[in-house]
Every structure is written in structure tokens, then in C-alpha cells.
GROMACS .gro file of C-alpha atoms in nm:
model
  271
    1MET     CA    1  -0.504   1.711  -0.882
    2ASN     CA    2  -0.709   1.810  -0.577
    3PHE     CA    3  -0.561   1.584  -0.312
    4ASN     CA    4  -0.487   1.630   0.057
    5PHE     CA    5  -0.525   1.441   0.381
    6SER     CA    6  -0.893   1.533   0.410
    7THR     CA    7  -0.951   1.338   0.087
    8LEU     CA    8  -0.869   1.022   0.281
    9GLN     CA    9  -1.095   1.116   0.570
   10THR     CA   10  -1.401   1.215   0.367
   11SER     CA   11  -1.399   0.966   0.078
   12HIS     CA   12  -1.743   0.828   0.171
   13PRO     CA   13  -1.968   0.700   0.019
   14SER     CA   14  -1.667   0.553  -0.161
   15PHE     CA   15  -1.330   0.440  -0.025
   16PHE     CA   16  -0.984   0.534  -0.142
   17LEU     CA   17  -0.751   0.299  -0.325
   18ILE     CA   18  -0.372   0.270  -0.301
   19ALA     CA   19  -0.272   0.055  -0.595
   20GLY     CA   20   0.000  -0.022  -0.847
   21PRO     CA   21   0.275  -0.276  -0.907
   22CYS     CA   22   0.487  -0.408  -0.624
   23ALA     CA   23   0.797  -0.244  -0.771
   24ILE     CA   24   0.895  -0.028  -1.066
   25GLU     CA   25   1.011  -0.276  -1.331
   26ASN     CA   26   1.030  -0.040  -1.628
   27GLU     CA   27   0.861   0.276  -1.753
   28GLU     CA   28   0.631   0.109  -2.006
   29SER     CA   29   0.462  -0.135  -1.769
   30SER     CA   30   0.441   0.120  -1.486
   31MET     CA   31   0.271   0.375  -1.711
   32LEU     CA   32   0.032   0.111  -1.842
   33ILE     CA   33  -0.069   0.005  -1.493
   34ALA     CA   34  -0.114   0.363  -1.371
   35GLU     CA   35  -0.320   0.459  -1.676
   36ASN     CA   36  -0.552   0.160  -1.640
   37ILE     CA   37  -0.613   0.200  -1.268
   38ASN     CA   38  -0.665   0.573  -1.306
   39SER     CA   39  -0.922   0.520  -1.583
   40ILE     CA   40  -1.111   0.265  -1.375
   41CYS     CA   41  -1.111   0.480  -1.062
   42CYS     CA   42  -1.221   0.791  -1.253
   43ASP     CA   43  -1.512   0.595  -1.399
   44LEU     CA   44  -1.613   0.461  -1.057
   45GLY     CA   45  -1.547   0.774  -0.852
   46ILE     CA   46  -1.282   0.617  -0.630
   47PRO     CA   47  -0.994   0.837  -0.505
   48PHE     CA   48  -0.673   0.674  -0.631
   49ILE     CA   49  -0.313   0.693  -0.510
   50PHE     CA   50  -0.054   0.527  -0.733
   51LYS     CA   51   0.190   0.303  -0.542
   52ALA     CA   52   0.515   0.140  -0.646
   53SER     CA   53   0.837   0.067  -0.461
   54TYR     CA   54   1.141   0.237  -0.613
   55ARG     CA   55   1.360  -0.019  -0.438
   56LYS     CA   56   1.288  -0.346  -0.258
   57ALA     CA   57   1.520  -0.362   0.040
   58ASN     CA   58   1.363  -0.646   0.238
   59ARG     CA   59   1.399  -0.953   0.020
   60THR     CA   60   1.434  -1.310   0.144
   61SER     CA   61   1.709  -1.409  -0.099
   62TYR     CA   62   2.023  -1.222  -0.203
   63ASN     CA   63   1.934  -1.302  -0.565
   64SER     CA   64   1.585  -1.148  -0.552
   65PHE     CA   65   1.494  -0.849  -0.767
   66THR     CA   66   1.549  -0.524  -0.577
   67GLY     CA   67   1.500  -0.260  -0.844
   68ILE     CA   68   1.619  -0.091  -1.161
   69GLY     CA   69   1.818   0.181  -0.983
   70ASP     CA   70   1.690   0.439  -0.737
   71SER     CA   71   1.708   0.753  -0.950
   72LYS     CA   72   1.560   0.582  -1.255
   73ALA     CA   73   1.269   0.433  -1.060
   74ILE     CA   74   1.196   0.758  -0.876
   75SER     CA   75   1.194   0.948  -1.204
   76ILE     CA   76   0.932   0.704  -1.341
   77ILE     CA   77   0.711   0.759  -1.036
   78LYS     CA   78   0.740   1.135  -1.094
   79LYS     CA   79   0.647   1.094  -1.461
   80ILE     CA   80   0.336   0.902  -1.358
   81LYS     CA   81   0.245   1.171  -1.104
   82ASP     CA   82   0.284   1.446  -1.363
   83LYS     CA   83   0.130   1.271  -1.664
   84PHE     CA   84  -0.186   1.149  -1.491
   85ASP     CA   85  -0.205   1.425  -1.225
   86LEU     CA   86  -0.207   1.162  -0.951
   87PRO     CA   87  -0.101   1.149  -0.587
   88VAL     CA   88   0.176   0.889  -0.549
   89THR     CA   89   0.340   0.689  -0.272
   90THR     CA   90   0.646   0.473  -0.222
   91ASP     CA   91   0.813   0.306   0.073
   92ILE     CA   92   1.140   0.395   0.245
   93HIS     CA   93   1.370   0.179   0.457
   94GLU     CA   94   1.622   0.422   0.604
   95ALA     CA   95   1.578   0.767   0.754
   96HIS     CA   96   1.783   0.951   0.490
   97GLU     CA   97   1.550   0.824   0.216
   98ALA     CA   98   1.266   1.042   0.347
   99GLN     CA   99   1.418   1.354   0.195
  100ILE     CA  100   1.506   1.171  -0.128
  101VAL     CA  101   1.139   1.096  -0.203
  102SER     CA  102   0.969   1.390  -0.028
  103ASP     CA  103   0.980   1.620  -0.332
  104ILE     CA  104   0.782   1.368  -0.535
  105VAL     CA  105   0.546   1.163  -0.320
  106ASP     CA  106   0.230   1.266  -0.139
  107ILE     CA  107   0.244   0.973   0.103
  108ILE     CA  108   0.555   0.809   0.252
  109GLN     CA  109   0.502   0.443   0.335
  110ILE     CA  110   0.672   0.275   0.630
  111PRO     CA  111   0.708  -0.103   0.573
  112ALA     CA  112   0.552  -0.340   0.825
  113PHE     CA  113   0.886  -0.483   0.935
  114LEU     CA  114   1.003  -0.129   1.022
  115CYS     CA  115   0.694   0.006   1.197
  116ARG     CA  116   0.881   0.031   1.531
  117GLN     CA  117   1.181   0.220   1.388
  118THR     CA  118   1.148   0.555   1.561
  119GLU     CA  119   1.415   0.739   1.361
  120LEU     CA  120   1.262   0.625   1.033
  121ILE     CA  121   0.909   0.733   1.128
  122ILE     CA  122   1.026   1.068   1.265
  123ALA     CA  123   1.224   1.139   0.946
  124ALA     CA  124   0.918   1.063   0.734
  125ALA     CA  125   0.695   1.278   0.956
  126LYS     CA  126   0.932   1.576   0.942
  127THR     CA  127   0.881   1.602   0.566
  128ASN     CA  128   0.521   1.703   0.649
  129LYS     CA  129   0.398   1.443   0.401
  130ILE     CA  130   0.122   1.198   0.488
  131VAL     CA  131   0.283   0.897   0.657
  132ASN     CA  132   0.132   0.552   0.602
  133ILE     CA  133   0.259   0.304   0.861
  134LYS     CA  134   0.196  -0.060   0.791
  135LYS     CA  135   0.118  -0.262   1.102
  136GLY     CA  136   0.390  -0.515   1.168
  137GLN     CA  137   0.303  -0.883   1.146
  138PHE     CA  138   0.408  -0.898   1.511
  139MET     CA  139   0.197  -0.600   1.630
  140SER     CA  140  -0.158  -0.561   1.759
  141GLY     CA  141  -0.390  -0.292   1.636
  142ALA     CA  142  -0.392  -0.135   1.981
  143SER     CA  143  -0.012  -0.106   1.991
  144MET     CA  144  -0.007   0.093   1.667
  145ALA     CA  145  -0.124   0.395   1.867
  146PHE     CA  146   0.240   0.444   1.965
  147ALA     CA  147   0.354   0.447   1.601
  148ALA     CA  148   0.093   0.714   1.522
  149GLU     CA  149   0.209   0.917   1.823
  150LYS     CA  150   0.562   0.924   1.682
  151VAL     CA  151   0.435   1.099   1.369
  152ARG     CA  152   0.224   1.344   1.568
  153SER     CA  153   0.514   1.426   1.800
  154THR     CA  154   0.666   1.625   1.512
  155GLY     CA  155   0.354   1.836   1.468
  156ASN     CA  156   0.249   1.632   1.163
  157ASN     CA  157  -0.100   1.488   1.221
  158LYS     CA  158  -0.129   1.324   0.879
  159VAL     CA  159  -0.096   0.955   0.954
  160ILE     CA  160  -0.257   0.645   0.803
  161LEU     CA  161  -0.237   0.296   0.952
  162THR     CA  162  -0.248  -0.014   0.732
  163GLU     CA  163  -0.354  -0.361   0.841
  164ARG     CA  164  -0.173  -0.645   0.663
  165GLY     CA  165  -0.221  -0.949   0.886
  166ASN     CA  166  -0.035  -1.117   1.168
  167SER     CA  167   0.209  -1.406   1.159
  168PHE     CA  168   0.037  -1.733   1.238
  169GLY     CA  169   0.293  -2.005   1.283
  170TYR     CA  170   0.549  -2.032   1.005
  171GLU     CA  171   0.480  -1.904   0.653
  172ASN     CA  172   0.123  -1.790   0.713
  173LEU     CA  173  -0.058  -1.464   0.786
  174VAL     CA  174  -0.406  -1.418   0.931
  175VAL     CA  175  -0.606  -1.093   0.922
  176ASP     CA  176  -0.799  -1.000   1.236
  177MET     CA  177  -1.067  -0.764   1.105
  178ARG     CA  178  -1.113  -0.623   1.455
  179ASN     CA  179  -0.788  -0.433   1.397
  180ILE     CA  180  -0.965  -0.202   1.151
  181PRO     CA  181  -1.199  -0.036   1.405
  182ILE     CA  182  -0.933  -0.065   1.675
  183MET     CA  183  -0.684   0.138   1.470
  184GLN     CA  184  -0.954   0.384   1.361
  185GLY     CA  185  -0.982   0.450   1.732
  186HIS     CA  186  -0.636   0.609   1.709
  187ALA     CA  187  -0.797   0.885   1.497
  188CYS     CA  188  -0.636   0.757   1.176
  189PRO     CA  189  -0.778   0.648   0.842
  190VAL     CA  190  -0.723   0.272   0.820
  191VAL     CA  191  -0.630   0.078   0.507
  192LEU     CA  192  -0.648  -0.296   0.450
  193ASP     CA  193  -0.360  -0.435   0.244
  194CYS     CA  194  -0.542  -0.709   0.055
  195THR     CA  195  -0.233  -0.837  -0.126
  196HIS     CA  196   0.047  -0.862   0.131
  197ALA     CA  197  -0.198  -1.009   0.382
  198ASN     CA  198  -0.205  -1.310   0.149
  199GLN     CA  199   0.170  -1.364   0.157
  200ARG     CA  200   0.337  -1.685   0.260
  201PRO     CA  201   0.683  -1.543   0.330
  202ASN     CA  202   1.026  -1.699   0.379
  203GLN     CA  203   0.974  -2.005   0.164
  204THR     CA  204   1.255  -2.260   0.135
  205SER     CA  205   1.293  -2.150  -0.229
  206GLY     CA  206   1.389  -1.799  -0.114
  207VAL     CA  207   1.085  -1.657  -0.299
  208THR     CA  208   0.775  -1.540  -0.112
  209ASP     CA  209   0.466  -1.741  -0.197
  210GLY     CA  210   0.106  -1.628  -0.162
  211THR     CA  211  -0.261  -1.688  -0.230
  212ALA     CA  212  -0.375  -1.419  -0.472
  213SER     CA  213  -0.705  -1.605  -0.508
  214HIS     CA  214  -0.801  -1.466  -0.166
  215ILE     CA  215  -0.747  -1.098  -0.252
  216ALA     CA  216  -1.113  -1.039  -0.339
  217LEU     CA  217  -1.227  -1.216  -0.022
  218LEU     CA  218  -1.014  -0.993   0.199
  219ALA     CA  219  -1.114  -0.679   0.010
  220LYS     CA  220  -1.484  -0.753   0.057
  221ALA     CA  221  -1.434  -0.832   0.425
  222GLY     CA  222  -1.231  -0.515   0.471
  223ILE     CA  223  -1.499  -0.292   0.322
  224ALA     CA  224  -1.764  -0.471   0.529
  225ALA     CA  225  -1.552  -0.409   0.840
  226GLY     CA  226  -1.539  -0.036   0.763
  227ALA     CA  227  -1.191   0.015   0.616
  228ASP     CA  228  -1.138   0.368   0.488
  229GLY     CA  229  -0.915   0.249   0.206
  230LEU     CA  230  -0.772  -0.056   0.035
  231PHE     CA  231  -0.418  -0.136  -0.075
  232ILE     CA  232  -0.400  -0.363  -0.379
  233GLU     CA  233  -0.092  -0.446  -0.583
  234THR     CA  234  -0.177  -0.531  -0.941
  235HIS     CA  235   0.003  -0.627  -1.261
  236PRO     CA  236  -0.104  -0.711  -1.619
  237HIS     CA  237   0.075  -1.046  -1.590
  238PRO     CA  238   0.127  -1.129  -1.221
  239ASN     CA  239   0.304  -1.456  -1.300
  240LYS     CA  240   0.573  -1.255  -1.483
  241ALA     CA  241   0.612  -0.984  -1.217
  242LEU     CA  242   0.964  -0.945  -1.080
  243SER     CA  243   0.852  -0.899  -0.719
  244ASP     CA  244   0.566  -1.055  -0.517
  245ALA     CA  245   0.426  -1.229  -0.822
  246ARG     CA  246   0.214  -1.468  -0.615
  247ASN     CA  247   0.038  -1.190  -0.422
  248MET     CA  248  -0.076  -0.952  -0.694
  249LEU     CA  249  -0.417  -0.912  -0.852
  250SER     CA  250  -0.439  -0.944  -1.228
  251LEU     CA  251  -0.505  -0.597  -1.371
  252ASP     CA  252  -0.806  -0.718  -1.568
  253ALA     CA  253  -0.970  -0.836  -1.245
  254LEU     CA  254  -0.952  -0.493  -1.079
  255ARG     CA  255  -1.260  -0.324  -1.228
  256PRO     CA  256  -1.509  -0.604  -1.151
  257LEU     CA  257  -1.372  -0.631  -0.797
  258LEU     CA  258  -1.403  -0.257  -0.734
  259GLU     CA  259  -1.757  -0.259  -0.872
  260GLN     CA  260  -1.849  -0.532  -0.622
  261LEU     CA  261  -1.684  -0.341  -0.339
  262LEU     CA  262  -1.879  -0.026  -0.418
  263LYS     CA  263  -2.203  -0.227  -0.397
  264ILE     CA  264  -2.099  -0.357  -0.054
  265LYS     CA  265  -2.012  -0.004   0.056
  266LYS     CA  266  -2.344   0.131  -0.068
  267SER     CA  267  -2.542  -0.145   0.102
  268LEU     CA  268  -2.379  -0.055   0.431
  269SER     CA  269  -2.450   0.315   0.378
  270ASP     CA  270  -2.812   0.238   0.300
  271ALA     CA  271  -2.861   0.006   0.596
   0.00000   0.00000   0.00000
């Protein structure tokens, strides 16, 4: 595996992809997903970072799936990293978790709801790993400069910013594509989260809804707007997924979508 922060800054004429299931459900399905995405990305020449949450801490309902156990899920992520020689990422929710995952992951993800938590960001930055901060649904692209500064204050300059939409009334998100170049102005690679930007959170059922049918639309718009990378959660059977089922792309739809995105990227490079 030849992966470092410069990989994310010099991935042109391609883009990089952060992808995987929303959460680790079991070893078999996680391995299957990682193997399939890796094969596709190797064929297409797209740098790939495997993503899965080892624990889901921010659920609407008390009864929602949160994970299979921290140590078990983390060990599966490590197996995927080792078996497929892949960079991997997962999200953390409290400062002490940074050290728990730092020996395994290449990128530590800060959830959107926690993008203002100074102690959390500083703890992630002090591991000297790449830190991917998701823009809060309540934040502007311009204001994310301060989140990036928190990482850099530790001497760690490896920071990614991820756009995932803004709250628009109740139970809706809207993506302002202007945030992509705005956040690139903070000297950070910028990712568009094509799946969580389609969420319809906090439903009366206690289960987050979403419009997965719009994933491809957002991905195409993101590449056209100049995003350095895309974040796509995917699953062989999204309707059976234990977390964020309504927001994930079916695994069999990933290759044709990525092929279309590469054509868009190439057309922009050739223009």
C-alpha cells in the first residue's frame, strides 16, 4: 500500500473514493464489500479508502443498531486493511477514542454533529493521522476554516473537509455546491458525502429516512463542481442494512456510477 496525504492531493485526473458500509455488521459482509470496491477501484484507477463505523453513537432511537462490539468491529477493519492492503478510516465520538483507533486507521473521521468539538478534533490531530472533518449541517463552508485550524494548531497539516449538506427546515438536507470551492480555499482536499447528504433524519419512526435514488445525481454534481473525493456508503442489500439503509448505494450500482464519474472528470480535464 503506497498511501499518504499527498495521494489525496494529487489524485487527478481521477478522484479518490471513501467507501464502505455504514457500520461493521459482521466480518463476512464487510470483507465482501471491501473486496468488491477494491476490485472496481483497481480496475478504474481510483484511489480507495475503506470506510466503516466500528460503533454508531449518534442514533435517533435508543433501539437503533449501534454495533457488534468495539473490539470485534475494530479487529474486522484491521483484517480488511491487512488482507487487501488498503488505507482505512472510521469515525470517533469522544476524545479518548482517537488513541483506540490510531494504530489501525489512516484517516480519523470527525462526525458532522461534532465538528465544533475542539477537544475531539485536537485528540484526533495529535495522533498525526489524517483528520477528515465532516461539515456540520448547521455550518457554512467558510466557517470550516476554524475546524481546519484546530487540526493545524497541533502541527498536523493533514486535514480533509467533507461536505454533507445543510439542514433545510425539518427532516431535509440541501447541498450547496459552492461549499466545495469555498472549503478548498482553506487549503484542504474536499470530499462530497453523496449518501448522508440524502438523509431525512429524525423521522417520527425513530429511523432515519433518505433518498438513495439521488446519490448518483449528487456524485455527478460534486465531480462537476471540482470535489477532490467522494464519500459513498454502499451495501450488497441496502434494504437489509442495519444502519442508514435508506441512504446507501447498492453495491452493484457502484461500478457503472464510477465509470460515469470518470467520464465527467475527463471531460472537465479536456475542456
